[in-house]
CSV table of C-alpha atoms in Angstrom, one decimal:
chain,number,residue,atom,x,y,z
A,1,UNK,CA,0.0,0.0,0.0
A,2,UNK,CA,2.0,2.9,-1.2
A,3,UNK,CA,-0.3,5.2,-3.2
A,4,UNK,CA,-3.4,7.2,-2.3
A,5,UNK,CA,-7.0,7.6,-3.3
A,6,UNK,CA,-9.1,10.8,-3.1
A,7,UNK,CA,-12.6,11.6,-2.0
A,8,UNK,CA,-14.2,14.8,-3.2
A,9,UNK,CA,-17.2,16.5,-1.6
A,10,UNK,CA,-18.8,18.8,-4.3
A,11,UNK,CA,-20.2,21.2,-1.7
A,12,UNK,CA,-17.1,22.0,0.3
A,13,UNK,CA,-14.5,20.5,-2.1
A,14,UNK,CA,-12.7,18.5,0.5
A,15,UNK,CA,-9.7,16.5,-0.9
A,16,UNK,CA,-8.3,13.8,1.3
A,17,UNK,CA,-5.2,11.8,0.5
A,18,UNK,CA,-5.0,8.6,2.5
A,19,UNK,CA,-1.8,6.5,2.4
A,20,UNK,CA,-0.3,3.8,4.6
A,21,UNK,CA,2.4,6.3,5.7
A,22,UNK,CA,0.6,9.6,6.0
A,23,UNK,CA,-2.7,11.5,5.8
A,24,UNK,CA,-3.0,15.0,4.3
A,25,UNK,CA,-6.3,16.9,4.5
A,26,UNK,CA,-6.8,19.8,2.1
A,27,UNK,CA,-9.9,22.0,2.6
A,28,UNK,CA,-10.8,24.5,-0.1
A,29,UNK,CA,-14.1,26.5,0.4
A,30,UNK,CA,-16.4,26.3,-2.7
A,31,UNK,CA,-19.1,28.7,-3.8
A,32,UNK,CA,-21.5,28.1,-6.7
A,33,UNK,CA,-22.2,31.8,-7.3
A,34,UNK,CA,-22.8,35.2,-6.1
A,35,UNK,CA,-26.5,35.0,-5.6
A,36,UNK,CA,-29.1,33.0,-3.7
A,37,UNK,CA,-30.5,31.7,-7.0
A,38,UNK,CA,-27.1,30.6,-8.3
A,39,UNK,CA,-26.3,28.8,-5.1
A,40,UNK,CA,-29.6,26.9,-5.1
A,41,UNK,CA,-29.2,26.0,-8.8
A,42,UNK,CA,-25.7,24.7,-8.1
A,43,UNK,CA,-27.1,22.2,-5.6
A,44,UNK,CA,-29.9,21.0,-7.8
A,45,UNK,CA,-29.6,17.6,-9.5
A,46,UNK,CA,-31.5,16.2,-12.3
A,47,UNK,CA,-35.2,15.5,-11.4
A,48,UNK,CA,-35.0,17.6,-8.2
A,49,UNK,CA,-37.3,20.3,-7.0
A,50,UNK,CA,-36.2,23.0,-4.5
A,51,UNK,CA,-37.8,26.1,-2.9
A,52,UNK,CA,-36.1,29.4,-3.6
A,53,UNK,CA,-36.5,31.5,-0.4
A,54,UNK,CA,-36.9,35.1,-1.5
A,55,UNK,CA,-37.5,38.5,0.1
A,56,UNK,CA,-41.0,40.1,-0.3
A,57,UNK,CA,-42.8,37.0,-1.6
A,58,UNK,CA,-44.3,36.6,1.8
A,59,UNK,CA,-45.6,33.1,1.3
A,60,UNK,CA,-47.5,34.2,-1.8
A,61,UNK,CA,-49.0,37.4,-0.5
A,62,UNK,CA,-47.2,39.4,-3.2
A,63,UNK,CA,-49.5,37.6,-5.7
A,64,UNK,CA,-52.7,38.8,-4.1
A,65,UNK,CA,-54.8,40.9,-6.6
A,66,UNK,CA,-55.6,43.5,-4.0
A,67,UNK,CA,-56.8,43.5,-0.4
A,68,UNK,CA,-58.9,40.4,-1.0
A,69,UNK,CA,-57.0,37.7,0.8
A,70,UNK,CA,-58.1,34.8,-1.3
A,71,UNK,CA,-57.9,36.1,-4.9
A,72,UNK,CA,-54.6,36.0,-6.7
A,73,UNK,CA,-53.1,37.2,-10.0
A,74,UNK,CA,-51.9,33.8,-11.2
A,75,UNK,CA,-55.5,32.7,-11.8
A,76,UNK,CA,-56.2,31.8,-15.5
A,77,UNK,CA,-52.6,31.9,-16.7
A,78,UNK,CA,-49.6,29.6,-16.7
A,79,UNK,CA,-47.0,32.1,-17.7
A,80,UNK,CA,-44.3,34.2,-16.2
A,81,UNK,CA,-41.4,35.6,-18.2
A,82,UNK,CA,-37.6,35.8,-17.5
A,83,UNK,CA,-35.3,38.5,-18.7
A,84,UNK,CA,-31.7,37.1,-19.1
A,85,UNK,CA,-30.3,40.6,-19.5
A,86,UNK,CA,-31.4,42.0,-16.2
A,87,UNK,CA,-31.9,38.6,-14.4
A,88,UNK,CA,-35.5,39.4,-13.5
A,89,UNK,CA,-38.7,37.4,-13.6
A,90,UNK,CA,-42.1,39.0,-14.3
A,91,UNK,CA,-45.7,38.1,-13.5
A,92,UNK,CA,-48.9,40.0,-14.3
A,93,UNK,CA,-52.6,39.3,-13.8
A,94,UNK,CA,-55.7,39.8,-12.0
A,95,UNK,CA,-58.0,37.7,-9.8
A,96,UNK,CA,-61.5,36.6,-11.0
A,97,UNK,CA,-64.0,39.4,-11.1
A,98,UNK,CA,-63.9,43.0,-12.3
A,99,UNK,CA,-63.8,44.4,-8.8
A,100,UNK,CA,-60.1,43.6,-8.4
A,101,UNK,CA,-57.2,45.9,-9.5
A,102,UNK,CA,-54.7,43.2,-10.4
A,103,UNK,CA,-50.9,43.5,-10.0
A,104,UNK,CA,-47.7,43.5,-12.0
A,105,UNK,CA,-44.7,42.2,-10.0
A,106,UNK,CA,-41.1,41.2,-10.6
A,107,UNK,CA,-38.4,39.1,-8.9
A,108,UNK,CA,-34.8,40.3,-9.2
A,109,UNK,CA,-31.9,37.9,-8.8
A,110,UNK,CA,-29.5,40.5,-7.6
A,111,UNK,CA,-31.5,41.5,-4.6
A,112,UNK,CA,-33.3,38.1,-4.3
A,113,UNK,CA,-36.5,40.2,-3.8
A,114,UNK,CA,-39.9,41.0,-5.2
A,115,UNK,CA,-41.0,44.5,-6.4
A,116,UNK,CA,-44.5,45.7,-7.3
A,117,UNK,CA,-44.4,47.5,-10.7
A,118,UNK,CA,-46.8,50.3,-12.0
A,119,UNK,CA,-50.0,49.7,-13.9
A,120,UNK,CA,-50.3,53.4,-14.8
A,121,UNK,CA,-51.8,53.8,-18.2
A,122,UNK,CA,-52.8,50.2,-18.8
A,123,UNK,CA,-55.1,50.0,-15.8
A,124,UNK,CA,-56.4,46.7,-14.4
A,125,UNK,CA,-54.6,44.0,-16.4
A,126,UNK,CA,-57.4,41.4,-16.2
A,127,UNK,CA,-56.5,37.7,-16.5
A,128,UNK,CA,-53.2,37.2,-18.2
A,129,UNK,CA,-53.9,33.8,-20.0
A,130,UNK,CA,-51.0,33.5,-22.5
A,131,UNK,CA,-51.0,37.1,-23.4
A,132,UNK,CA,-47.6,38.0,-21.9
A,133,UNK,CA,-44.2,37.9,-23.6
A,134,UNK,CA,-40.8,39.6,-23.4
A,135,UNK,CA,-38.2,41.0,-25.8
A,136,UNK,CA,-35.0,41.0,-23.7
A,137,UNK,CA,-32.8,42.7,-26.3
A,138,UNK,CA,-35.2,45.6,-26.7
A,139,UNK,CA,-36.0,45.8,-23.0
A,140,UNK,CA,-39.8,45.4,-23.7
A,141,UNK,CA,-42.6,43.4,-22.3
A,142,UNK,CA,-45.7,42.8,-24.5
A,143,UNK,CA,-49.2,42.2,-23.1
A,144,UNK,CA,-52.7,42.0,-24.4
A,145,UNK,CA,-55.6,42.5,-21.9
A,146,UNK,CA,-58.4,40.1,-21.8
A,147,UNK,CA,-61.3,41.0,-24.1
A,148,UNK,CA,-59.7,44.1,-25.8
A,149,UNK,CA,-57.8,44.6,-29.0
A,150,UNK,CA,-55.0,46.7,-27.6
A,151,UNK,CA,-51.5,45.2,-27.3
A,152,UNK,CA,-49.4,47.1,-24.8
A,153,UNK,CA,-45.6,47.4,-24.3
A,154,UNK,CA,-43.8,48.0,-21.1
A,155,UNK,CA,-40.4,49.7,-21.3
A,156,UNK,CA,-38.2,48.1,-18.6
A,157,UNK,CA,-35.8,51.0,-18.6
A,158,UNK,CA,-38.4,53.7,-18.3
A,159,UNK,CA,-40.9,51.7,-16.2
A,160,UNK,CA,-43.7,52.9,-18.4
A,161,UNK,CA,-46.6,51.4,-20.3
A,162,UNK,CA,-47.6,52.5,-23.8
A,163,UNK,CA,-49.8,51.2,-26.7
A,164,UNK,CA,-47.8,49.2,-29.3
A,165,UNK,CA,-50.6,48.2,-31.7
A,166,UNK,CA,-54.0,46.5,-31.9
A,167,UNK,CA,-54.9,43.0,-32.9
A,168,UNK,CA,-55.2,42.6,-36.7
A,169,UNK,CA,-58.9,41.6,-36.5
A,170,UNK,CA,-61.7,43.6,-34.8
A,171,UNK,CA,-63.7,40.6,-34.0
A,172,UNK,CA,-61.0,38.8,-32.1
A,173,UNK,CA,-61.8,36.3,-29.4
A,174,UNK,CA,-61.4,37.5,-25.8
A,175,UNK,CA,-58.6,35.0,-25.2
A,176,UNK,CA,-55.9,34.0,-27.6
A,177,UNK,CA,-52.2,33.9,-27.1
A,178,UNK,CA,-49.1,35.9,-28.2
A,179,UNK,CA,-45.4,35.4,-28.1
A,180,UNK,CA,-42.3,37.4,-29.1
A,181,UNK,CA,-40.3,35.4,-31.8
A,182,UNK,CA,-36.7,36.8,-31.8
A,183,UNK,CA,-35.6,35.0,-35.0
A,184,UNK,CA,-38.0,37.1,-37.0
A,185,UNK,CA,-38.2,40.1,-34.6
A,186,UNK,CA,-41.9,40.0,-34.4
A,187,UNK,CA,-44.9,39.2,-32.2
A,188,UNK,CA,-46.8,36.0,-33.1
A,189,UNK,CA,-50.5,36.4,-32.2
A,190,UNK,CA,-53.0,33.5,-32.2
A,191,UNK,CA,-56.8,33.6,-32.3
A,192,UNK,CA,-58.1,30.0,-32.1
A,193,UNK,CA,-60.9,30.8,-34.6
A,194,UNK,CA,-59.6,33.6,-36.8
A,195,UNK,CA,-56.0,32.8,-37.6
A,196,UNK,CA,-52.3,33.1,-36.8
A,197,UNK,CA,-50.7,36.4,-37.4
A,198,UNK,CA,-47.2,38.1,-37.2
A,199,UNK,CA,-46.6,41.7,-36.2
A,200,UNK,CA,-43.3,42.8,-37.7
A,201,UNK,CA,-41.6,45.1,-35.2
A,202,UNK,CA,-39.3,46.5,-37.9
A,203,UNK,CA,-42.2,47.7,-40.2
A,204,UNK,CA,-45.1,47.9,-37.7
A,205,UNK,CA,-47.2,45.7,-40.1
A,206,UNK,CA,-49.3,42.6,-39.6
A,207,UNK,CA,-49.4,39.6,-41.8
A,208,UNK,CA,-51.6,36.5,-41.6
A,209,UNK,CA,-49.5,33.3,-41.4
A,210,UNK,CA,-52.3,30.8,-41.3
A,211,UNK,CA,-56.0,30.1,-41.0
A,212,UNK,CA,-57.2,28.3,-37.8
A,213,UNK,CA,-60.8,27.0,-37.2
A,214,UNK,CA,-62.6,29.4,-39.5
A,215,UNK,CA,-61.8,28.6,-43.1
A,216,UNK,CA,-60.8,25.0,-42.4
A,217,UNK,CA,-57.3,25.8,-41.4
A,218,UNK,CA,-55.3,24.5,-38.4
A,219,UNK,CA,-57.8,23.1,-35.9
A,220,UNK,CA,-57.5,23.8,-32.2
A,221,UNK,CA,-59.6,25.1,-29.3
A,222,UNK,CA,-61.4,28.3,-30.0
A,223,UNK,CA,-60.1,30.2,-27.0
A,224,UNK,CA,-57.8,29.9,-23.9
A,225,UNK,CA,-55.0,28.9,-26.2
A,226,UNK,CA,-51.3,28.5,-25.4
A,227,UNK,CA,-48.1,29.7,-27.1
A,228,UNK,CA,-44.5,29.3,-26.1
A,229,UNK,CA,-41.2,30.2,-27.7
A,230,UNK,CA,-38.4,27.5,-27.6
A,231,UNK,CA,-34.9,29.0,-27.7
A,232,UNK,CA,-33.3,25.5,-28.3
A,233,UNK,CA,-35.4,24.5,-31.3
A,234,UNK,CA,-36.0,28.1,-32.4
A,235,UNK,CA,-39.7,27.5,-32.7
A,236,UNK,CA,-43.0,28.9,-31.4
A,237,UNK,CA,-45.4,26.1,-30.4
A,238,UNK,CA,-49.1,27.0,-30.3
A,239,UNK,CA,-52.6,25.6,-30.1
A,240,UNK,CA,-54.6,23.9,-27.4
A,241,UNK,CA,-57.5,25.7,-25.9
A,242,UNK,CA,-61.2,25.1,-25.2
A,243,UNK,CA,-63.2,23.6,-28.0
A,244,UNK,CA,-67.0,23.9,-28.8
A,245,UNK,CA,-66.9,20.6,-30.8
A,246,UNK,CA,-64.2,18.0,-31.1
A,247,UNK,CA,-62.6,17.4,-27.7
A,248,UNK,CA,-59.4,16.6,-29.4
A,249,UNK,CA,-59.1,20.1,-30.7
A,250,UNK,CA,-57.8,21.3,-27.3
A,251,UNK,CA,-55.0,18.7,-27.6
A,252,UNK,CA,-53.8,19.9,-31.0
A,253,UNK,CA,-50.4,21.7,-31.2
A,254,UNK,CA,-48.4,23.2,-34.0
A,255,UNK,CA,-44.7,24.3,-34.4
A,256,UNK,CA,-43.9,27.5,-36.2
A,257,UNK,CA,-40.3,27.6,-37.5
A,258,UNK,CA,-38.1,30.6,-38.0
A,259,UNK,CA,-38.9,30.5,-41.7
A,260,UNK,CA,-42.6,30.7,-40.8
A,261,UNK,CA,-43.4,27.1,-41.8
A,262,UNK,CA,-46.0,25.3,-39.7
A,263,UNK,CA,-45.8,21.6,-38.6
A,264,UNK,CA,-48.5,19.7,-36.9
A,265,UNK,CA,-47.4,17.9,-33.7
A,266,UNK,CA,-48.9,14.7,-32.2
A,267,UNK,CA,-52.0,15.1,-30.0
A,268,UNK,CA,-51.3,16.0,-26.4
A,269,UNK,CA,-52.4,13.5,-23.8
A,270,UNK,CA,-54.6,16.1,-22.2
A,271,UNK,CA,-56.3,19.3,-23.1
A,272,UNK,CA,-53.9,22.2,-22.9
A,273,UNK,CA,-55.9,25.2,-21.7
A,274,UNK,CA,-56.1,27.9,-19.0
A,275,UNK,CA,-59.7,27.5,-18.0
A,276,UNK,CA,-60.0,27.1,-14.3
A,277,UNK,CA,-59.3,24.5,-11.6
A,278,UNK,CA,-60.8,21.5,-13.6
A,279,UNK,CA,-59.2,22.2,-17.0
A,280,UNK,CA,-55.8,23.9,-16.7
A,281,UNK,CA,-52.2,23.2,-17.8
A,282,UNK,CA,-48.7,24.5,-17.6
A,283,UNK,CA,-46.8,24.3,-20.9
A,284,UNK,CA,-43.2,25.3,-20.7
A,285,UNK,CA,-40.0,24.5,-22.5
A,286,UNK,CA,-37.1,22.9,-20.7
A,287,UNK,CA,-34.1,25.1,-21.4
A,288,UNK,CA,-31.6,22.2,-21.6
A,289,UNK,CA,-33.2,19.6,-23.8
A,290,UNK,CA,-35.6,21.9,-25.7
A,291,UNK,CA,-38.4,19.5,-24.9
A,292,UNK,CA,-41.7,20.9,-23.7
A,293,UNK,CA,-43.0,20.0,-20.2
A,294,UNK,CA,-46.7,19.6,-19.8
A,295,UNK,CA,-48.3,19.6,-16.4
A,296,UNK,CA,-52.1,19.0,-16.9
A,297,UNK,CA,-55.1,18.5,-14.7
A,298,UNK,CA,-56.5,15.0,-14.5
A,299,UNK,CA,-59.6,13.6,-12.9
A,300,UNK,CA,-61.4,17.0,-13.2
A,301,UNK,CA,-58.6,18.8,-11.5
A,302,UNK,CA,-58.2,16.5,-8.5
A,303,UNK,CA,-54.8,15.2,-9.5
A,304,UNK,CA,-52.1,16.1,-12.1
A,305,UNK,CA,-50.2,14.4,-14.8
A,306,UNK,CA,-46.8,15.3,-16.3
A,307,UNK,CA,-45.6,14.7,-19.8
A,308,UNK,CA,-42.6,15.6,-22.1
A,309,UNK,CA,-42.9,16.6,-25.7
A,310,UNK,CA,-40.0,16.2,-28.1
A,311,UNK,CA,-40.9,18.4,-31.1
A,312,UNK,CA,-38.1,17.0,-33.2
A,313,UNK,CA,-38.9,13.4,-32.7
A,314,UNK,CA,-42.6,14.3,-32.5
A,315,UNK,CA,-43.2,12.1,-29.5
A,316,UNK,CA,-44.9,12.4,-26.1
A,317,UNK,CA,-43.6,10.6,-23.0
A,318,UNK,CA,-45.1,10.4,-19.5
A,319,UNK,CA,-42.8,11.6,-16.7
A,320,UNK,CA,-42.3,9.3,-13.7
A,321,UNK,CA,-44.2,10.3,-10.6
A,322,UNK,CA,-40.8,10.7,-8.8
A,323,UNK,CA,-40.4,14.1,-10.6
A,324,UNK,CA,-44.0,15.3,-10.1
A,325,UNK,CA,-44.2,18.8,-8.7
A,326,UNK,CA,-45.2,19.5,-5.1
A,327,UNK,CA,-48.2,21.5,-6.1
A,328,UNK,CA,-49.9,18.4,-7.6
A,329,UNK,CA,-51.3,17.7,-4.1
A,330,UNK,CA,-53.2,19.8,-1.6
A,331,UNK,CA,-53.1,23.1,-3.6
A,332,UNK,CA,-55.7,25.9,-3.3
A,333,UNK,CA,-56.9,25.7,-6.9
A,334,UNK,CA,-56.4,22.1,-7.7
A,335,UNK,CA,-53.3,20.4,-9.2
A,336,UNK,CA,-52.4,23.2,-11.7
A,337,UNK,CA,-54.6,26.3,-11.4
A,338,UNK,CA,-52.8,29.3,-9.8
A,339,UNK,CA,-49.2,28.3,-10.7
A,340,UNK,CA,-47.2,30.0,-13.5
A,341,UNK,CA,-43.8,29.0,-14.9
A,342,UNK,CA,-41.0,30.2,-17.1
A,343,UNK,CA,-37.7,28.7,-18.3
A,344,UNK,CA,-34.5,30.2,-17.0
A,345,UNK,CA,-32.0,29.3,-19.7
A,346,UNK,CA,-29.1,30.9,-17.9
A,347,UNK,CA,-29.2,28.2,-15.3
A,348,UNK,CA,-30.9,25.3,-17.0
A,349,UNK,CA,-33.9,25.2,-14.7
A,350,UNK,CA,-37.6,26.0,-14.8
A,351,UNK,CA,-39.1,28.4,-12.2
A,352,UNK,CA,-42.6,27.8,-10.9
A,353,UNK,CA,-44.5,30.5,-8.9
A,354,UNK,CA,-47.0,28.5,-6.9
A,355,UNK,CA,-49.8,30.5,-5.1
A,356,UNK,CA,-51.1,28.9,-2.0
A,357,UNK,CA,-52.8,30.7,0.9
A,358,UNK,CA,-50.1,32.8,2.6
A,359,UNK,CA,-47.7,31.8,4.1
A,360,UNK,CA,-47.8,28.5,2.1
A,361,UNK,CA,-47.0,29.9,-1.4
A,362,UNK,CA,-43.7,29.0,-2.9
A,363,UNK,CA,-41.1,29.9,-5.6
A,364,UNK,CA,-39.9,26.5,-6.9
A,365,UNK,CA,-37.1,25.5,-9.2
A,366,UNK,CA,-37.0,22.3,-11.2
A,367,UNK,CA,-34.0,20.8,-13.0
A,368,UNK,CA,-35.3,18.5,-15.7
A,369,UNK,CA,-32.0,17.6,-17.4
A,370,UNK,CA,-28.3,17.9,-16.8
A,371,UNK,CA,-26.6,20.8,-18.5
A,372,UNK,CA,-23.0,22.1,-18.9
A,373,UNK,CA,-21.3,22.9,-15.6
A,374,UNK,CA,-23.5,20.6,-13.6
A,375,UNK,CA,-22.0,19.5,-10.3
A,376,UNK,CA,-21.5,15.7,-10.3
A,377,UNK,CA,-23.2,13.6,-7.6
A,378,UNK,CA,-21.3,13.1,-4.4
A,379,UNK,CA,-18.7,10.3,-4.6
A,380,UNK,CA,-19.8,7.6,-2.2
A,381,UNK,CA,-17.2,6.4,0.4
A,382,UNK,CA,-15.4,3.3,-0.7
A,383,UNK,CA,-16.9,0.0,0.5
A,384,UNK,CA,-15.5,-3.5,0.6
A,385,UNK,CA,-12.1,-4.1,-0.8
A,386,UNK,CA,-10.5,-1.2,-2.6
A,387,UNK,CA,-8.7,-2.5,-5.7
A,388,UNK,CA,-5.0,-1.7,-5.6
A,389,UNK,CA,-4.0,1.3,-7.7
A,390,UNK,CA,-1.4,1.2,-10.4
A,391,UNK,CA,2.1,0.6,-9.0
A,392,UNK,CA,4.2,3.7,-8.5
A,393,UNK,CA,7.3,4.8,-6.6
A,394,UNK,CA,7.4,4.3,-2.9
A,395,UNK,CA,6.1,7.1,-0.7
A,396,UNK,CA,8.9,8.9,1.1
A,397,UNK,CA,9.2,11.5,3.8
A,398,UNK,CA,9.9,14.1,1.1
A,399,UNK,CA,6.6,13.3,-0.6
A,400,UNK,CA,4.8,13.9,2.7
A,401,UNK,CA,6.7,17.1,3.5
A,402,UNK,CA,6.0,18.5,0.0
A,403,UNK,CA,2.2,17.8,0.5
A,404,UNK,CA,2.2,19.4,3.9
A,405,UNK,CA,3.8,22.5,2.4
A,406,UNK,CA,1.0,22.8,-0.2
A,407,UNK,CA,-1.4,25.7,-0.1
A,408,UNK,CA,-4.6,25.0,1.8
A,409,UNK,CA,-3.2,22.2,4.0
A,410,UNK,CA,-4.7,22.5,7.5
A,411,UNK,CA,-3.7,19.2,9.1
A,412,UNK,CA,-0.7,16.9,8.8
A,413,UNK,CA,-0.5,13.7,10.8
A,414,UNK,CA,3.0,12.5,11.4
A,415,UNK,CA,4.9,10.3,9.0
A,416,UNK,CA,4.8,6.8,10.3
A,417,UNK,CA,8.0,4.9,11.2
A,418,UNK,CA,8.6,1.3,10.4
A,419,UNK,CA,7.9,0.4,14.1
A,420,UNK,CA,4.6,2.3,13.9
A,421,UNK,CA,3.2,0.0,11.2
A,422,UNK,CA,4.7,-3.2,12.7
A,423,UNK,CA,2.4,-5.7,14.6
A,424,UNK,CA,-0.5,-7.9,13.8
A,425,UNK,CA,-4.0,-7.2,12.7
A,426,UNK,CA,-6.2,-6.0,15.5
A,427,UNK,CA,-3.6,-4.8,18.0
A,428,UNK,CA,-3.0,-1.1,18.7
A,429,UNK,CA,-0.7,-0.8,15.8
A,430,UNK,CA,-2.8,-2.6,13.1
């Protein structure tokens, strides 16, 4: 026994050399990052959920629509947005009923805190549905209010709302979906009945990309549709919704490519809509694999089901119950309703803002797949017989002394003499 093995703890980075003649312990402090968010992400492993403790969330109280203690802005939406430039997350919405004022809030990574933002100009935002999107490079948030034609923009630098444009059809359904598509620098707008449109931010002009239900185009639900941009596949996936006819229409999805071509995707296992506790879904891309994660209500909202969509292979796969989210059980609005999500590509996780009666609301992070820079799992301690390492030169006092002199050494046990290691197994020398 002349050489050494090493054990590495990924949290504290403890390196221990153990030899028959000496032991050298080197302790090097390790930090995953400068923020609470980075540290939590650094400890997450594939398939794990963790709560992000933040300032000002107050167990979900920041999501209350106003003074009403039971009504919250994450009703009738599944969507938050993340700004990778400023490292901020945004949520907007309003509780059910026109007597509420709604709220617009953000989480900032730098302060690990929540801030209430102004609604001056736009007024009560109404339910958000999938009418929220962000253009990080321009520093703009885009939003359409329920039941109106106006599409607003919020300037993140000036903290000011202004009118960007109006929907391209005057007879638009109250609830559709919109998403910023960076590859074409435009806003994709969906009306489940009246078509798919693109607003070109360079020219300020609309163009129709496709027919939907009316005109025998791409079939889907008429309203409560979903739409999400995928930065890995460079697609906008859209569809779902509530249907007046064929129940499969609410399971139909389509992918819009950067060259504005549309591909039909396989039927979803559940209706993907934002229509209350019994029919709700969260549809969000995983920022590592580019697959879409679907969390849908099952059994009329009593339980939840989770699936993964690979738009390249055009396949759905059910996720194991071991990675199901905490909010599937004992939540205020059923398994899904009241929770919004957004991918955080910077860190390879998805953030979920889960409203529960304060103080039980939570900000959750989920790591679906391993990405670059992931911390490896802890190395288990050796068990049984350790195979002998490759032969090398005998350890000497000089080897020991050089290791003791290395930076970071905090303890050196004495170099054993020949008499120290003499004896038989089991005595005070063996």
